[in-house]
Structure formats: C-alpha cells, structure tokens
GROMACS .gro file of C-alpha atoms in nm:
model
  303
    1UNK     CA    1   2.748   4.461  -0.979
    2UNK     CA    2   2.630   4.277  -0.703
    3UNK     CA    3   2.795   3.899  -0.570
    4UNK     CA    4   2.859   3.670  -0.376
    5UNK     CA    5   3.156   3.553  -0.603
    6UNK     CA    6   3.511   3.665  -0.484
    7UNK     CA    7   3.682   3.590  -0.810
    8UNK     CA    8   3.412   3.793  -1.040
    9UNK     CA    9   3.421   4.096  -0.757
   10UNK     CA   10   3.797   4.143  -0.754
   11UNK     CA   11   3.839   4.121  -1.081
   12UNK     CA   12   3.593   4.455  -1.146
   13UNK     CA   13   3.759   4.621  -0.818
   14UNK     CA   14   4.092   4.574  -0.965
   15UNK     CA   15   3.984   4.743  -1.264
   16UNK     CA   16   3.846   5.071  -1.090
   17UNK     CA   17   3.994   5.348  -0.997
   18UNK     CA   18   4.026   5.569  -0.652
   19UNK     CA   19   3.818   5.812  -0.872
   20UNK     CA   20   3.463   5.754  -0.701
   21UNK     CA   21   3.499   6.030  -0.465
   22UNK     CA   22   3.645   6.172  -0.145
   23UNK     CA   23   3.833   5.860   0.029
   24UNK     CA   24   3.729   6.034   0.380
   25UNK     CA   25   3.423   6.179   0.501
   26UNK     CA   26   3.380   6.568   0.508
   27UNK     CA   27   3.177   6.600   0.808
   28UNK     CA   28   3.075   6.416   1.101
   29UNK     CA   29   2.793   6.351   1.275
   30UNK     CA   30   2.671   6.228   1.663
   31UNK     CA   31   2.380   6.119   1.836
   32UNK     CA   32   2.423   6.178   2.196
   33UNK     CA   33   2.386   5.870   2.464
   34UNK     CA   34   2.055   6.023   2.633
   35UNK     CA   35   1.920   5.757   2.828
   36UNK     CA   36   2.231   5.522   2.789
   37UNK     CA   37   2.130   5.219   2.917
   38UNK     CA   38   2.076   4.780   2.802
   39UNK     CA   39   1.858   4.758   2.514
   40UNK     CA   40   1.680   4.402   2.569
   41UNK     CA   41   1.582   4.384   2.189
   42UNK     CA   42   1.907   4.459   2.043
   43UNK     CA   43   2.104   4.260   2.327
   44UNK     CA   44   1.888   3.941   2.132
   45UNK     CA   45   2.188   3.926   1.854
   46UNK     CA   46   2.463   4.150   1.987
   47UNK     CA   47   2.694   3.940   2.176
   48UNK     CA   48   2.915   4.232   2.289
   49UNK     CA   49   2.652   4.413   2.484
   50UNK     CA   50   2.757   4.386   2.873
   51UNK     CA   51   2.426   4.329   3.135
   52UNK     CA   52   2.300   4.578   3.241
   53UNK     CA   53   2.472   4.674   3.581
   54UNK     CA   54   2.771   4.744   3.338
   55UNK     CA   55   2.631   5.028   3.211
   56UNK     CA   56   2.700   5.426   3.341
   57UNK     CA   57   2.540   5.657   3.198
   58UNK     CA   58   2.710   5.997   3.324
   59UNK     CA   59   3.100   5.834   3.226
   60UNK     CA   60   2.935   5.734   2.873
   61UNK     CA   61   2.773   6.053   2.838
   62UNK     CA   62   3.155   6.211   2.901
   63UNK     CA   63   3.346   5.984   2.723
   64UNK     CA   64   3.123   6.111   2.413
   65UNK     CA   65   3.192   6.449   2.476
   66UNK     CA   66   3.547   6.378   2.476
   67UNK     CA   67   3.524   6.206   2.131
   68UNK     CA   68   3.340   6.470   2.003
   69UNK     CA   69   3.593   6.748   2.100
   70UNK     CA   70   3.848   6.507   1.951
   71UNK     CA   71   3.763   6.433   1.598
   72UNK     CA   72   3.627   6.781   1.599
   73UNK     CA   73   4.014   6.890   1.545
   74UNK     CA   74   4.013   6.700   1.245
   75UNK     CA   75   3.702   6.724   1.049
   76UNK     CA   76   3.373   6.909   1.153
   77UNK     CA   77   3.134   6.716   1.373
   78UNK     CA   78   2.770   6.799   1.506
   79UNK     CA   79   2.606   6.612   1.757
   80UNK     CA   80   2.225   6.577   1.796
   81UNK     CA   81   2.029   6.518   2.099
   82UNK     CA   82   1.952   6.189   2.232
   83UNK     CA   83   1.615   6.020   2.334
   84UNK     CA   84   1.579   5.791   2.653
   85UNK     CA   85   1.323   5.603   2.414
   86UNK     CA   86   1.618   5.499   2.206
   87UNK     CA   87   1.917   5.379   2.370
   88UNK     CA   88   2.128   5.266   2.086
   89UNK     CA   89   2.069   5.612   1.927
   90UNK     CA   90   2.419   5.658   2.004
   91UNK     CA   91   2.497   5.411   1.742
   92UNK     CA   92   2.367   5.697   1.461
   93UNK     CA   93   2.534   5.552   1.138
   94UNK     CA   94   2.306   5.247   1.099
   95UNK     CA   95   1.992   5.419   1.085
   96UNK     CA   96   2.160   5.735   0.888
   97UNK     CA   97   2.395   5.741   0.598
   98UNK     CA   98   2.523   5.974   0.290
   99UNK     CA   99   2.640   5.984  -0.039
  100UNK     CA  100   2.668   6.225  -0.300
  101UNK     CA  101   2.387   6.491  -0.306
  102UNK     CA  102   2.161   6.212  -0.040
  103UNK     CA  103   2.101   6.081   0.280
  104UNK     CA  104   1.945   5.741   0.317
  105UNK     CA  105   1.757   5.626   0.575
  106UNK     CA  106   1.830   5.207   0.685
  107UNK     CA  107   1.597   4.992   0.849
  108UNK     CA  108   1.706   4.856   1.136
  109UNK     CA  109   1.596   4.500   1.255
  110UNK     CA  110   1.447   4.569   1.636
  111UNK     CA  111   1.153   4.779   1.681
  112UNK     CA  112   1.393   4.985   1.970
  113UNK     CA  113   1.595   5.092   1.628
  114UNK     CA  114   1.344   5.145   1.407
  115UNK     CA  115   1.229   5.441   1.660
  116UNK     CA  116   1.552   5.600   1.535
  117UNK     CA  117   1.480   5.644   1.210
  118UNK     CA  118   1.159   5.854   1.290
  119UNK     CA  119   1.358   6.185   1.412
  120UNK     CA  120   1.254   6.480   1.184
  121UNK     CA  121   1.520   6.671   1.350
  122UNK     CA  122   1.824   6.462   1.156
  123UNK     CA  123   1.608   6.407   0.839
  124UNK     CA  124   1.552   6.797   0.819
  125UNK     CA  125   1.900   6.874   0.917
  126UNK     CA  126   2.019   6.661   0.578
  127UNK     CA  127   1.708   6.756   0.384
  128UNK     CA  128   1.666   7.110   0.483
  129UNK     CA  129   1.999   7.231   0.573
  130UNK     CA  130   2.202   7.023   0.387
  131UNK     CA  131   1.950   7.007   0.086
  132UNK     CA  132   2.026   6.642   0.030
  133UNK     CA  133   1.758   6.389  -0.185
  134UNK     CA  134   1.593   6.105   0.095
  135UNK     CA  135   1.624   5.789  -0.009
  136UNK     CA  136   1.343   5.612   0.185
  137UNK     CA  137   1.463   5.218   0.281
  138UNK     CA  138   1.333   5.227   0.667
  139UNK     CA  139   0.918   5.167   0.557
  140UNK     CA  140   1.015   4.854   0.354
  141UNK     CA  141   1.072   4.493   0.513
  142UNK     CA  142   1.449   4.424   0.442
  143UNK     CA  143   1.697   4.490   0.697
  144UNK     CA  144   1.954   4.688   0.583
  145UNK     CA  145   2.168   4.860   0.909
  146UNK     CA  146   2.325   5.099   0.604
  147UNK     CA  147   2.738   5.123   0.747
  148UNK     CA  148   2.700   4.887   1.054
  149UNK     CA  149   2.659   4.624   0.807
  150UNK     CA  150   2.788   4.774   0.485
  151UNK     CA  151   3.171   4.857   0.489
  152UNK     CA  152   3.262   5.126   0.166
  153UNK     CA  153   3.532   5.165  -0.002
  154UNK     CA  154   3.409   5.528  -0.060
  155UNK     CA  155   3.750   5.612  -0.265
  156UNK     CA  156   3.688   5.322  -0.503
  157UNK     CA  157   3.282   5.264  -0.472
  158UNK     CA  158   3.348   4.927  -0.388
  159UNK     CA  159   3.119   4.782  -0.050
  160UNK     CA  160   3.138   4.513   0.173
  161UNK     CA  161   2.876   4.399   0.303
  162UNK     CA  162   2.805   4.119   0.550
  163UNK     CA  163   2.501   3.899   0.588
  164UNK     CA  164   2.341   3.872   0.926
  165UNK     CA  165   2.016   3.901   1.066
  166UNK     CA  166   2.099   4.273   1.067
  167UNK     CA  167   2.096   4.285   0.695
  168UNK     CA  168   1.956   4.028   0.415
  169UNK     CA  169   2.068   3.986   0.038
  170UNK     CA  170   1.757   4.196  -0.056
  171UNK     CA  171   1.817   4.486   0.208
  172UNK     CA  172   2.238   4.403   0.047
  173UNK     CA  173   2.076   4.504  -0.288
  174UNK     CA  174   1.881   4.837  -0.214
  175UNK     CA  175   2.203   4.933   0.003
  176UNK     CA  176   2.402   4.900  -0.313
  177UNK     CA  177   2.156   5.113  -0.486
  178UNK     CA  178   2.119   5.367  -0.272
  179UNK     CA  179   2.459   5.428  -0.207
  180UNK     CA  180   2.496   5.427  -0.602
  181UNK     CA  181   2.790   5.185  -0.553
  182UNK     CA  182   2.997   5.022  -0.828
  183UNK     CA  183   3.057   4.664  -0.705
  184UNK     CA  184   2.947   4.529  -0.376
  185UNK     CA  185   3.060   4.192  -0.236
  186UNK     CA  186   2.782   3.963  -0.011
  187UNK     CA  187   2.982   3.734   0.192
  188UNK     CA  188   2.812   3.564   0.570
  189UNK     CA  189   2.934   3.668   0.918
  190UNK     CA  190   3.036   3.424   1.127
  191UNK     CA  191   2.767   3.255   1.411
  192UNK     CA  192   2.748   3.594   1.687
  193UNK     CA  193   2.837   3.866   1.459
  194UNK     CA  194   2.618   4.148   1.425
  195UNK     CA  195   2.747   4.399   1.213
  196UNK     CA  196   3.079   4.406   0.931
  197UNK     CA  197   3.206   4.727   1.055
  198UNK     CA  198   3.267   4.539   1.434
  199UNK     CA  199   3.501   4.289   1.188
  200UNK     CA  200   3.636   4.483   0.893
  201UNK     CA  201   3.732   4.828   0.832
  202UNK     CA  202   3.834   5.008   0.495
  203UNK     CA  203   4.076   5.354   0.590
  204UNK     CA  204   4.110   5.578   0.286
  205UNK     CA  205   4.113   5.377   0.044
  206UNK     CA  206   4.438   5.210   0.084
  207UNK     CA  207   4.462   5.015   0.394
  208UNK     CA  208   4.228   4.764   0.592
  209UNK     CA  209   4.143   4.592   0.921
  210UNK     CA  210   4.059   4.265   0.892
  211UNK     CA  211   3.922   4.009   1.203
  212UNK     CA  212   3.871   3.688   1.020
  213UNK     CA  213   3.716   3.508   1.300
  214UNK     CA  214   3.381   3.727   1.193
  215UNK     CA  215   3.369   3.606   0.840
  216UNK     CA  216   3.167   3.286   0.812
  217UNK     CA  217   3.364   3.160   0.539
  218UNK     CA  218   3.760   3.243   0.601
  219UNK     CA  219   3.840   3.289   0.191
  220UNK     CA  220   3.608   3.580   0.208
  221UNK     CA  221   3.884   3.720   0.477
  222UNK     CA  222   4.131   3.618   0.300
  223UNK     CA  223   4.071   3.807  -0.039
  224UNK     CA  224   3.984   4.125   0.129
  225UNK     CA  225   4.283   4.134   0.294
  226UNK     CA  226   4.442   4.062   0.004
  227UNK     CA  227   4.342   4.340  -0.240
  228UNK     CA  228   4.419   4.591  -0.001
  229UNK     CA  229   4.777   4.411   0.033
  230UNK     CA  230   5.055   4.534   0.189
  231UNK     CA  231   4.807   4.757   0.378
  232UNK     CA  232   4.624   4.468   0.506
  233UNK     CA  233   4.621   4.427   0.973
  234UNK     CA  234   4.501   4.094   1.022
  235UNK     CA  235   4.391   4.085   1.380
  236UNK     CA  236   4.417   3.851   1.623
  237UNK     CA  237   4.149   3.724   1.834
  238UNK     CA  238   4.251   3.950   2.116
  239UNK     CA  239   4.245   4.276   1.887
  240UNK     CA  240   3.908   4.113   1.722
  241UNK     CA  241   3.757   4.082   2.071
  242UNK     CA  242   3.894   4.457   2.203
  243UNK     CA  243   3.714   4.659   1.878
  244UNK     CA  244   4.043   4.717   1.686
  245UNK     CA  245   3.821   4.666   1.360
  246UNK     CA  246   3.568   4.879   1.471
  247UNK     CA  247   3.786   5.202   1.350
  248UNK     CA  248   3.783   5.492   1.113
  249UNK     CA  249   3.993   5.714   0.922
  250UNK     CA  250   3.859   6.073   0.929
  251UNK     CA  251   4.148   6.231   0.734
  252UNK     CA  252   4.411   6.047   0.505
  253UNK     CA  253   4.625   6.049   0.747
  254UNK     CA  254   4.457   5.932   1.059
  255UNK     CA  255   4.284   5.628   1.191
  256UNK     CA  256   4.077   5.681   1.498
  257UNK     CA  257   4.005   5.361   1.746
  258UNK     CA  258   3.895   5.374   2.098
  259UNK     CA  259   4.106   5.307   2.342
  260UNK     CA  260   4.088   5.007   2.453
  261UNK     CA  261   4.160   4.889   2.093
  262UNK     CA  262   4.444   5.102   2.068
  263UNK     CA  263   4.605   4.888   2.371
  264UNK     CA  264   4.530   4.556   2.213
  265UNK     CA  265   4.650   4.613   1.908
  266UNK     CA  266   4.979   4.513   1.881
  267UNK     CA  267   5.346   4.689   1.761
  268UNK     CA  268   5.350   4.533   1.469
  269UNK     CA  269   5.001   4.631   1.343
  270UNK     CA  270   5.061   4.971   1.444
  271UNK     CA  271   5.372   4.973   1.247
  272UNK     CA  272   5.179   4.823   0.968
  273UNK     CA  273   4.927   5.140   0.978
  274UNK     CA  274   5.182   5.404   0.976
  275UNK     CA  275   5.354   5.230   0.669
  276UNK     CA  276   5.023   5.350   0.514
  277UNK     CA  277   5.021   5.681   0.578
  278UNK     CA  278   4.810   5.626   0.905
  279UNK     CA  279   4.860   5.751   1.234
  280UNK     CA  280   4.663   5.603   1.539
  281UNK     CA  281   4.456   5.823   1.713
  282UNK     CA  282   4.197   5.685   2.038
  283UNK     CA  283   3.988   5.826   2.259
  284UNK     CA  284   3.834   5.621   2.586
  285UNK     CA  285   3.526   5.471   2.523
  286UNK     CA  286   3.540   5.191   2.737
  287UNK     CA  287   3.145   5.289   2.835
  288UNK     CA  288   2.979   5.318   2.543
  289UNK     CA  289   3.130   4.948   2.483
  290UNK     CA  290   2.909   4.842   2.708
  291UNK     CA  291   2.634   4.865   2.447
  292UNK     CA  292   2.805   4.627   2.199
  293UNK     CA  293   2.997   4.894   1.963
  294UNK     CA  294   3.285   5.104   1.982
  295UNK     CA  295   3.420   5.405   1.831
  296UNK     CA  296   3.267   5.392   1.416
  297UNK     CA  297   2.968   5.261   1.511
  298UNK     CA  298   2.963   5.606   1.694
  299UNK     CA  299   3.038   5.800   1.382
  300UNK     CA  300   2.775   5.908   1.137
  301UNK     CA  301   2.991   6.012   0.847
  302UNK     CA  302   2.869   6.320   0.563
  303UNK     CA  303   3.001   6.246   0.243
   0.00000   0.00000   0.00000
C-alpha cells in the first residue's frame, strides 16, 4: 500500500509486526569526500549548503576518517574512493541503497548526482561481492534520492517518504517497490526542504526524531510522532536547524548524530532517547555540513 492518507496508513502499520527484518543495518558503507568542495547544481534546492569559502577539504576529509573509525566499533563499515567529479559523493545513500538479497540504484535530480550512480566499482562490490540482484531506477525519469528522501521503518517495512523536487509520487512508487515495502506514506516537505531524512528519523524500530517545521502539512508530523509514541523527540527549531534529525541507529542500542547536533539537542530529548533503549553517540562533522547534510546522509546502510 501506497498513500497519501494518514488515517488508512496507520491503520495497516498498526496492524504489522516488527517481523520485516533486521531493525538495524548489518554493514555500512562510505564514499570518501575526494574533491570536497560547493556543488552549484545541488546548492539550487539545498538550503543548508554553506558558500563556498566555507568549505575545507583536508578537515572534512579527517572528520570522515574519524566517523569511519567510529561506527566501525559498532558494525562493519567500508569506505570507497571518492571522485573530484562528484562532490556530493560523500552523500552515498541517495544514489545507493539495499534490501534483502538487492541493491538499488536511485536517480538523483542534478546531473552532478546522477554521475554517482555510474561507478562500477560500488555496483560490482554489491553485485559481485555481495551477489545482490540490481534493481535499475537511475535510467528512468522520476526522481527518487532512495533514503535521503525515503525514511524506513526497516523493522516494520513501513516508509516515509517525503515529496520534494528530490523525489516525485511516481519515483515514491518505484521506491516502494523496490525496497519491497509493506506500506509507505507520501506526505510534502515544507518550502526549502530537500530531503526527509534532514527532518525525520526512524531508530530501530521503536523510537523517532521528528522536526515538524519540514513537513508541509503539520498533521503529517503529528501522526508520525504519534505511532512511535512515547518514543517520539519532537525537535525544536534550534535542534531542526543543527541536524539532530539527520541521525541513525547502527545497533539497537545506539543512535549516532554529529556533533553539533548532539549539543543542540536538549536534556530532555536525550533523556527521552535513553528511555528507549538509545544511547547518543556523535562524532564532529561540522565540515562535511558545509555541503548541506550531516551524519546519515553520510551512511550508506547494507541490509
């Protein structure tokens, strides 16, 4: 099932079960920031890219080392070579993304992206290596940035996904598919939002991270945060603004955020994680910011 209809989605996702499959990924993967610079095309709808004197390349190229080495402790991580053609390579999970026994490959929206999704190197590491199926979406016309723009559920098969010019109802639809989902909610992001997983995040299967000032219409907010009740952090603008929803959980009993989110968000919603089993986790990353995502949009997960 695919909708736009709160009341008809929730009423299948309360039905399902945390049956699906693992809530957490069981490997990582990296793309590293070769090249790290302002990408004109994608700065066009990404309101939290910096200009371009705000970018370093040599601290961003360490701070990704460091995450590397960190969420290396908790679940296996490879990182692939970048390309100073691509700049927002380092941004792998939009272009890349698994599911059981597949990888798919998204279509991004700028031409700068759509580069990405050309590397035989990462489509023979999951084909070859991994011996996953492709599932081919980058060739047809649709945007669909795969987890930039689709938030899953993965414990539950339930997605998320927000409507942007980064993602349309039809790419919504072949995301859905591909991902073999069970429901999969189409809501709009608000005016200047890019991407749902800068606005909402879904850890393990029992908790979520909710900005509502990126949700177009606030109900839409509202119920997410809702279903995943008490486990629901509803940021504030501040918390919105510093990446706080732009997190992960990696193991079921971690939540990674960089830091700059980890100082913004507040006692209370840290309290509010660690009633769920979560424990906050950050590494600096205030350099890859620069580019306009944080520490997921970093993280290409292997399910």
């Amino acid at each position: 099932m695919i909708t736009r209809d709160l009341e008809q989605f929730f009423a299948a996702a309360g039905k399902v079960q945390p049956d699906f499959g693992p809530a957490t990924a069981r490997a990582t993967f990296l793309v590293a920031p070769d090249g790290f610079r302002l990408a004109e095309q994608s700065a066009q709808d990404n309101t939290y890219m910096a200009a371009a004197g705000a970018f370093d390349a040599n601290r961003a190229s360490q701070q990704h080392r460091d995450l590397q080495r960190a969420i290396a402790q908790v679940v296996p991580t490879v990182c692939f070579a970048g390309n100073p053609q691509t700049p927002d390579a380092v941004f792998p999970n939009n272009v890349f993304g698994t599911a059981d026994g597949r990888y798919i490959v998204g279509r991004m929206r700028h031409p700068v992206r759509q580069r990405e999704a050309e590397r035989g190197d990462i489509r023979a590491f999951f084909r070859d290596v991994l011996g996953r199926e492709e599932v081919e979406l980058s060739t047809q016309e649709h945007a669909c940035e795969l987890t930039g723009a689709l938030v899953i559920d993965r414990a539950r098969g339930l997605g998320y996904c927000g409507l942007s010019e980064r993602c349309d109802e039809e790419g919504a639809r072949q995301m859905h598919d591909a991902f073999g989902l069970r429901a999969t909610l189409l809501f709009d992001l608000a005016a200047g939002e890019y991407h749902t997983n800068v606005v909402l995040a879904v850890l393990a299967g029992r908790a979520a991270v909710v900005c509502p000032k990126g949700f177009a219409d606030a109900n839409a907010a509202q119920a997410i945060a809702d279903f995943y009740a008490p486990h629901a952090v509803w940021c504030s603008e501040a918390e919105h603004a510093a990446f706080v929803g732009n997190c992960i959980a990696l193991s079921g009993d971690t939540v990674w955020m960089s830091a700059n989110a980890a100082a913004a968000l507040t006692a209370e919603h840290r309290a509010q994680l660690a009633a769920a089993g979560l424990r906050v986790e950050d590494v600096a990353l205030d350099a890859i910011e620069a580019a306009g995502g944080s520490l997921r949009c970093c993280i290409g997960e292997i399910y």
